[in-house]
mmCIF file of C-alpha atoms in Angstrom:
data_model
loop_
_atom_site.group_PDB
_atom_site.id
_atom_site.type_symbol
_atom_site.label_atom_id
_atom_site.label_comp_id
_atom_site.label_asym_id
_atom_site.label_seq_id
_atom_site.Cartn_x
_atom_site.Cartn_y
_atom_site.Cartn_z
ATOM 1 C CA MET A 1447 -10.257 0.856 35.492
ATOM 2 C CA PRO A 1448 -8.880 3.352 38.126
ATOM 3 C CA LYS A 1449 -5.566 2.369 39.723
ATOM 4 C CA LEU A 1450 -4.403 2.594 43.315
ATOM 5 C CA LYS A 1451 -0.602 2.723 43.592
ATOM 6 C CA ILE A 1452 0.953 1.473 46.770
ATOM 7 C CA THR A 1453 4.671 1.903 47.631
ATOM 8 C CA SER A 1454 6.740 0.469 50.543
ATOM 9 C CA TRP A 1455 10.087 1.989 51.497
ATOM 10 C CA ASN A 1456 12.366 1.560 54.396
ATOM 11 C CA ILE A 1457 13.462 5.106 54.443
ATOM 12 C CA ASN A 1458 15.975 4.919 57.315
ATOM 13 C CA SER A 1459 15.109 8.233 58.848
ATOM 14 C CA VAL A 1460 12.300 10.248 57.180
ATOM 15 C CA ARG A 1461 13.593 13.525 58.517
ATOM 16 C CA LEU A 1462 16.993 13.006 56.884
ATOM 17 C CA ARG A 1463 15.431 11.837 53.580
ATOM 18 C CA ALA A 1464 12.314 13.989 53.288
ATOM 19 C CA ASP A 1465 13.539 15.643 50.123
ATOM 20 C CA ARG A 1466 14.166 12.245 48.482
ATOM 21 C CA VAL A 1467 10.594 11.184 49.443
ATOM 22 C CA LYS A 1468 9.250 14.355 47.851
ATOM 23 C CA SER A 1469 11.142 13.862 44.650
ATOM 24 C CA PHE A 1470 10.091 10.193 44.471
ATOM 25 C CA ALA A 1471 6.426 11.233 45.127
ATOM 26 C CA VAL A 1472 6.514 13.739 42.359
ATOM 27 C CA GLU A 1473 8.065 11.420 39.813
ATOM 28 C CA HIS A 1474 6.199 8.172 40.603
ATOM 29 C CA ARG A 1475 3.045 9.491 42.273
ATOM 30 C CA PRO A 1476 2.160 6.785 44.675
ATOM 31 C CA ASP A 1477 -1.404 7.009 46.097
ATOM 32 C CA ILE A 1478 -0.298 5.207 49.273
ATOM 33 C CA LEU A 1479 3.299 5.486 50.651
ATOM 34 C CA CYS A 1480 4.246 3.116 53.439
ATOM 35 C CA LEU A 1481 7.451 3.976 55.239
ATOM 36 C CA GLN A 1482 9.429 1.908 57.693
ATOM 37 C CA GLU A 1483 12.217 2.958 60.127
ATOM 38 C CA ILE A 1484 11.130 6.595 60.175
ATOM 39 C CA LYS A 1485 13.138 6.995 63.411
ATOM 40 C CA CYS A 1486 11.038 9.800 64.914
ATOM 41 C CA GLN A 1487 7.979 10.456 67.015
ATOM 42 C CA ALA A 1488 4.685 11.473 65.443
ATOM 43 C CA ALA A 1489 5.141 15.226 66.380
ATOM 44 C CA GLU A 1490 8.520 15.134 64.614
ATOM 45 C CA PHE A 1491 7.260 13.684 61.331
ATOM 46 C CA PRO A 1492 7.847 16.103 58.382
ATOM 47 C CA THR A 1493 4.082 16.349 57.588
ATOM 48 C CA LYS A 1494 4.469 19.616 55.594
ATOM 49 C CA ALA A 1495 6.761 17.919 53.076
ATOM 50 C CA PHE A 1496 4.308 15.232 52.393
ATOM 51 C CA ASN A 1497 1.415 17.567 52.178
ATOM 52 C CA GLU A 1498 3.269 19.566 49.542
ATOM 53 C CA VAL A 1499 3.316 16.381 47.215
ATOM 54 C CA GLY A 1500 -0.357 15.591 47.835
ATOM 55 C CA LEU A 1501 0.052 12.930 50.602
ATOM 56 C CA GLU A 1502 -2.169 14.739 53.030
ATOM 57 C CA HIS A 1503 -3.590 11.899 55.053
ATOM 58 C CA ILE A 1504 -1.025 10.235 57.413
ATOM 59 C CA ALA A 1505 -1.106 7.571 60.064
ATOM 60 C CA ILE A 1506 2.073 7.359 62.232
ATOM 61 C CA ALA A 1507 3.356 4.948 64.810
ATOM 62 C CA GLY A 1508 6.479 6.718 65.939
ATOM 63 C CA GLN A 1509 9.275 6.115 68.363
ATOM 64 C CA LYS A 1510 12.138 8.350 69.527
ATOM 65 C CA GLY A 1511 15.195 7.675 67.417
ATOM 66 C CA MET A 1512 14.144 4.142 66.592
ATOM 67 C CA HIS A 1513 11.921 2.026 64.476
ATOM 68 C CA GLY A 1514 8.715 3.753 63.559
ATOM 69 C CA VAL A 1515 6.305 3.305 60.603
ATOM 70 C CA ALA A 1516 3.902 5.551 58.720
ATOM 71 C CA ILE A 1517 1.195 5.410 56.010
ATOM 72 C CA ALA A 1518 0.860 8.482 53.802
ATOM 73 C CA SER A 1519 -2.036 8.694 51.369
ATOM 74 C CA ARG A 1520 -3.589 10.890 48.746
ATOM 75 C CA LEU A 1521 -6.986 9.530 49.676
ATOM 76 C CA PRO A 1522 -8.705 9.772 53.083
ATOM 77 C CA LEU A 1523 -7.666 7.034 55.474
ATOM 78 C CA GLU A 1524 -9.066 5.509 58.532
ATOM 79 C CA GLU A 1525 -6.559 4.354 61.022
ATOM 80 C CA ILE A 1526 -7.509 0.892 62.327
ATOM 81 C CA GLU A 1527 -6.169 -1.271 65.122
ATOM 82 C CA ALA A 1528 -2.786 -2.678 64.335
ATOM 83 C CA PRO A 1529 -2.174 -6.352 65.025
ATOM 84 C CA ASP A 1530 -0.201 -7.089 68.185
ATOM 85 C CA PHE A 1531 2.913 -8.747 66.874
ATOM 86 C CA CYS A 1532 5.660 -7.036 68.850
ATOM 87 C CA ARG A 1533 6.067 -8.283 72.425
ATOM 88 C CA HIS A 1534 8.300 -5.306 73.354
ATOM 89 C CA GLY A 1535 5.767 -2.712 72.244
ATOM 90 C CA HIS A 1536 8.027 -1.110 69.635
ATOM 91 C CA ALA A 1537 6.485 1.176 66.956
ATOM 92 C CA ARG A 1538 6.744 -1.518 64.277
ATOM 93 C CA ILE A 1539 3.126 -1.628 62.836
ATOM 94 C CA VAL A 1540 0.636 0.753 61.553
ATOM 95 C CA ALA A 1541 -2.654 -0.034 59.902
ATOM 96 C CA ALA A 1542 -5.247 1.921 57.899
ATOM 97 C CA ARG A 1543 -8.302 1.408 55.795
ATOM 98 C CA ILE A 1544 -8.055 3.218 52.438
ATOM 99 C CA ASN A 1545 -10.648 3.065 49.656
ATOM 100 C CA GLY A 1546 -12.046 -0.137 51.217
ATOM 101 C CA VAL A 1547 -8.696 -1.902 51.436
ATOM 102 C CA ASP A 1548 -6.912 -2.645 54.792
ATOM 103 C CA VAL A 1549 -3.200 -1.912 54.610
ATOM 104 C CA HIS A 1550 -0.794 -3.218 57.219
ATOM 105 C CA ASN A 1551 2.738 -1.634 57.234
ATOM 106 C CA LEU A 1552 5.277 -3.699 59.173
ATOM 107 C CA TYR A 1553 8.844 -3.373 60.194
ATOM 108 C CA VAL A 1554 9.942 -6.755 61.426
ATOM 109 C CA PRO A 1555 12.886 -6.903 63.823
ATOM 110 C CA ALA A 1556 16.213 -7.446 62.014
ATOM 111 C CA GLY A 1557 17.271 -10.084 64.588
ATOM 112 C CA GLY A 1558 20.923 -9.130 65.348
ATOM 113 C CA ASP A 1559 23.793 -11.175 64.134
ATOM 114 C CA VAL A 1560 23.654 -14.497 65.943
ATOM 115 C CA PRO A 1561 20.906 -16.850 64.632
ATOM 116 C CA ASP A 1562 20.420 -18.516 67.921
ATOM 117 C CA PRO A 1563 17.417 -17.491 70.118
ATOM 118 C CA GLU A 1564 19.124 -19.025 73.242
ATOM 119 C CA GLU A 1565 22.081 -16.703 72.762
ATOM 120 C CA ASN A 1566 20.526 -13.678 71.150
ATOM 121 C CA ASP A 1567 17.312 -12.094 72.486
ATOM 122 C CA LYS A 1568 16.989 -9.975 69.345
ATOM 123 C CA PHE A 1569 16.701 -13.176 67.252
ATOM 124 C CA ALA A 1570 14.318 -14.701 69.754
ATOM 125 C CA HIS A 1571 12.169 -11.569 69.483
ATOM 126 C CA LYS A 1572 12.218 -11.839 65.700
ATOM 127 C CA LEU A 1573 10.978 -15.499 65.835
ATOM 128 C CA ASP A 1574 8.302 -14.558 68.280
ATOM 129 C CA PHE A 1575 7.220 -11.801 66.003
ATOM 130 C CA LEU A 1576 6.945 -14.289 63.159
ATOM 131 C CA ALA A 1577 4.929 -16.698 65.299
ATOM 132 C CA ARG A 1578 2.544 -13.916 66.160
ATOM 133 C CA MET A 1579 2.211 -13.014 62.553
ATOM 134 C CA GLU A 1580 1.443 -16.599 61.617
ATOM 135 C CA ALA A 1581 -1.304 -16.965 64.177
ATOM 136 C CA GLY A 1582 -2.751 -13.450 63.552
ATOM 137 C CA TYR A 1583 -2.949 -13.781 59.817
ATOM 138 C CA ALA A 1584 -4.168 -17.327 59.847
ATOM 139 C CA ALA A 1585 -7.147 -16.147 61.999
ATOM 140 C CA ARG A 1586 -8.077 -13.622 59.299
ATOM 141 C CA ALA A 1587 -7.203 -15.540 56.158
ATOM 142 C CA SER A 1588 -10.799 -15.447 54.915
ATOM 143 C CA GLY A 1589 -11.299 -11.805 55.846
ATOM 144 C CA PRO A 1590 -11.787 -8.675 53.817
ATOM 145 C CA SER A 1591 -9.193 -7.208 51.437
ATOM 146 C CA LEU A 1592 -5.769 -6.867 53.032
ATOM 147 C CA ILE A 1593 -2.482 -5.705 51.603
ATOM 148 C CA VAL A 1594 0.571 -6.323 53.910
ATOM 149 C CA VAL A 1595 3.749 -4.416 53.012
ATOM 150 C CA GLY A 1596 7.007 -3.640 54.748
ATOM 151 C CA ASP A 1597 10.569 -4.298 55.562
ATOM 152 C CA LEU A 1598 10.113 -7.937 56.809
ATOM 153 C CA ASN A 1599 13.895 -8.353 57.229
ATOM 154 C CA ILE A 1600 13.682 -11.903 55.699
ATOM 155 C CA ALA A 1601 14.654 -13.019 52.130
ATOM 156 C CA PRO A 1602 12.535 -16.126 51.851
ATOM 157 C CA GLU A 1603 13.583 -17.755 48.474
ATOM 158 C CA PRO A 1604 17.058 -18.859 47.291
ATOM 159 C CA GLN A 1605 16.792 -16.257 44.467
ATOM 160 C CA ASP A 1606 16.146 -13.540 46.958
ATOM 161 C CA VAL A 1607 19.831 -13.387 48.042
ATOM 162 C CA TRP A 1608 22.984 -13.055 46.170
ATOM 163 C CA SER A 1609 24.211 -16.445 47.509
ATOM 164 C CA HIS A 1610 21.834 -18.863 49.032
ATOM 165 C CA LYS A 1611 24.644 -21.231 50.070
ATOM 166 C CA GLN A 1612 26.813 -18.504 51.738
ATOM 167 C CA LEU A 1613 23.928 -16.859 53.589
ATOM 168 C CA LEU A 1614 22.204 -19.977 55.027
ATOM 169 C CA ASP A 1615 23.728 -19.179 58.328
ATOM 170 C CA VAL A 1616 23.274 -15.425 58.115
ATOM 171 C CA VAL A 1617 20.319 -13.694 59.801
ATOM 172 C CA SER A 1618 17.584 -12.902 57.375
ATOM 173 C CA HIS A 1619 18.020 -16.104 55.334
ATOM 174 C CA THR A 1620 18.386 -18.861 57.835
ATOM 175 C CA PRO A 1621 15.953 -21.777 57.360
ATOM 176 C CA VAL A 1622 14.128 -21.063 60.679
ATOM 177 C CA GLU A 1623 13.339 -17.545 59.350
ATOM 178 C CA THR A 1624 12.515 -18.432 55.764
ATOM 179 C CA ASP A 1625 10.368 -21.385 56.834
ATOM 180 C CA GLY A 1626 8.604 -19.174 59.353
ATOM 181 C CA LEU A 1627 7.831 -16.515 56.798
ATOM 182 C CA LYS A 1628 6.604 -19.066 54.275
ATOM 183 C CA ARG A 1629 4.210 -20.405 56.984
ATOM 184 C CA VAL A 1630 2.808 -16.864 57.420
ATOM 185 C CA ILE A 1631 2.244 -16.550 53.706
ATOM 186 C CA ASP A 1632 0.624 -19.974 53.477
ATOM 187 C CA LYS A 1633 -1.658 -19.829 56.516
ATOM 188 C CA GLY A 1634 -2.624 -16.320 55.825
ATOM 189 C CA GLY A 1635 -3.549 -17.156 52.211
ATOM 190 C CA PHE A 1636 -1.131 -14.405 50.835
ATOM 191 C CA MET A 1637 0.164 -13.894 47.375
ATOM 192 C CA ASP A 1638 3.857 -12.793 47.441
ATOM 193 C CA VAL A 1639 3.409 -10.199 44.761
ATOM 194 C CA ALA A 1640 7.100 -10.051 43.651
ATOM 195 C CA ARG A 1641 7.282 -13.803 43.094
ATOM 196 C CA HIS A 1642 4.109 -13.726 41.068
ATOM 197 C CA ALA A 1643 5.407 -10.926 38.994
ATOM 198 C CA HIS A 1644 8.816 -12.611 38.129
ATOM 199 C CA ASP A 1645 10.092 -15.973 37.261
ATOM 200 C CA ALA A 1646 11.122 -18.181 40.200
ATOM 201 C CA ASN A 1647 14.664 -18.219 38.964
ATOM 202 C CA GLN A 1648 15.121 -14.484 38.667
ATOM 203 C CA LYS A 1649 17.228 -12.764 41.244
ATOM 204 C CA LEU A 1650 15.265 -10.002 43.140
ATOM 205 C CA TYR A 1651 16.850 -7.671 45.721
ATOM 206 C CA THR A 1652 15.566 -4.645 47.620
ATOM 207 C CA TRP A 1653 18.405 -4.081 50.035
ATOM 208 C CA TRP A 1654 22.147 -3.638 49.648
ATOM 209 C CA SER A 1655 24.608 -3.057 52.577
ATOM 210 C CA TYR A 1656 26.123 0.332 53.110
ATOM 211 C CA ARG A 1657 29.386 -1.536 53.614
ATOM 212 C CA ALA A 1658 29.803 -2.264 49.966
ATOM 213 C CA ARG A 1659 32.184 0.110 48.285
ATOM 214 C CA ASP A 1660 30.131 -0.113 45.036
ATOM 215 C CA TRP A 1661 26.657 -1.595 45.835
ATOM 216 C CA ALA A 1662 25.566 -1.790 42.191
ATOM 217 C CA LYS A 1663 28.758 -3.379 40.915
ATOM 218 C CA SER A 1664 29.031 -6.006 43.698
ATOM 219 C CA ASN A 1665 25.233 -6.448 43.692
ATOM 220 C CA ARG A 1666 25.235 -8.541 46.920
ATOM 221 C CA GLY A 1667 21.633 -7.881 47.632
ATOM 222 C CA ARG A 1668 18.617 -9.392 49.528
ATOM 223 C CA ARG A 1669 14.932 -9.069 49.025
ATOM 224 C CA LEU A 1670 13.904 -7.917 52.444
ATOM 225 C CA ASP A 1671 10.936 -5.713 51.438
ATOM 226 C CA HIS A 1672 7.623 -7.244 50.492
ATOM 227 C CA ILE A 1673 4.113 -6.690 49.298
ATOM 228 C CA TRP A 1674 1.489 -9.330 49.943
ATOM 229 C CA ALA A 1675 -2.155 -9.536 49.028
ATOM 230 C CA ASN A 1676 -4.636 -11.873 50.806
ATOM 231 C CA LYS A 1677 -7.228 -13.887 48.864
ATOM 232 C CA ALA A 1678 -9.804 -11.112 48.867
ATOM 233 C CA ALA A 1679 -7.289 -8.510 47.609
ATOM 234 C CA ALA A 1680 -5.304 -10.652 45.103
ATOM 235 C CA PRO A 1681 -7.651 -10.367 42.180
ATOM 236 C CA SER A 1682 -7.252 -6.582 42.247
ATOM 237 C CA VAL A 1683 -3.474 -6.612 42.035
ATOM 238 C CA ASP A 1684 -1.946 -5.636 38.672
ATOM 239 C CA ILE A 1685 0.873 -8.125 38.744
ATOM 240 C CA GLU A 1686 2.747 -6.544 35.816
ATOM 241 C CA SER A 1687 2.900 -3.185 37.562
ATOM 242 C CA TYR A 1688 5.176 -4.505 40.346
ATOM 243 C CA ARG A 1689 8.469 -2.429 40.386
ATOM 244 C CA ILE A 1690 11.679 -2.334 42.452
ATOM 245 C CA HIS A 1691 12.821 1.317 42.091
ATOM 246 C CA LEU A 1692 16.522 0.589 41.880
ATOM 247 C CA ALA A 1693 17.584 4.181 41.145
ATOM 248 C CA GLU A 1694 16.645 5.157 44.680
ATOM 249 C CA ARG A 1695 19.355 3.023 46.194
ATOM 250 C CA GLY A 1696 21.839 5.373 44.505
ATOM 251 C CA GLY A 1697 22.310 9.104 44.549
ATOM 252 C CA GLU A 1698 23.047 11.277 47.501
ATOM 253 C CA LYS A 1699 22.366 9.975 50.983
ATOM 254 C CA PRO A 1700 20.278 7.058 50.031
ATOM 255 C CA SER A 1701 18.540 4.558 52.179
ATOM 256 C CA ASP A 1702 20.052 1.057 52.009
ATOM 257 C CA HIS A 1703 16.616 -0.132 50.758
ATOM 258 C CA ALA A 1704 15.016 0.527 47.404
ATOM 259 C CA PRO A 1705 11.187 1.233 47.361
ATOM 260 C CA ILE A 1706 8.922 -1.195 45.847
ATOM 261 C CA SER A 1707 5.483 -0.567 44.205
ATOM 262 C CA VAL A 1708 2.326 -2.245 42.772
ATOM 263 C CA GLU A 1709 -0.875 -1.029 41.505
ATOM 264 C CA LEU A 1710 -4.353 -2.300 42.587
ATOM 265 C CA ASN A 1711 -7.515 -2.154 40.322
ATOM 266 C CA VAL A 1712 -10.124 -0.365 42.354
#
């Protein structure tokens, strides 16, 4: 059966890391590459570099120097209306229909440092974004095939962080965030692909801070990057194909996120 490989990667500036994207695309050959935090406007996107590795169809939601998301595909894509989750109108969501599957690529707000919406508007924005996700995806839970990917900036499970106890008061793993994300998954009828692919007790990380002197040795990571499949899409997911590409967190000028991939049977 033909496979459709989808990869999600917070690239942390696509222009700075275009060569890394090209090398990754040559080695791993994703059919669909979803990028977050591209940090450029659409006209500044390094389209030529993507075309050179066969990713010729691109949908971009860009923003000057901040945020920004893109979907690059080997197959023709139809850009579709993105859900309205961001109250500030940031370029945080792009959506496309590819080979009969809807793909939503999200970059959820990080939320700042203080986990109190009364004191920190960035955290209030994040919680509002989650509430909009919950309502929006609940409304289309019985809809056609949908894959949601992206940097959701929340590590929902105890085994998605290096220390559940020490991070309970740290933005990205506070109960109000993790409970909110789990409601989105539940009401949207999603399968969290990573947690179906791995034992519940296995530590899984996709992000490691730049502040660590040796990120691999200290291994104080968090699983902030996600791939979900709704009920219509879940049967097509090849669970055993799920990968966290750890090597991409190392090397020269890496993003602080590793890409994640899964294959669909199409």
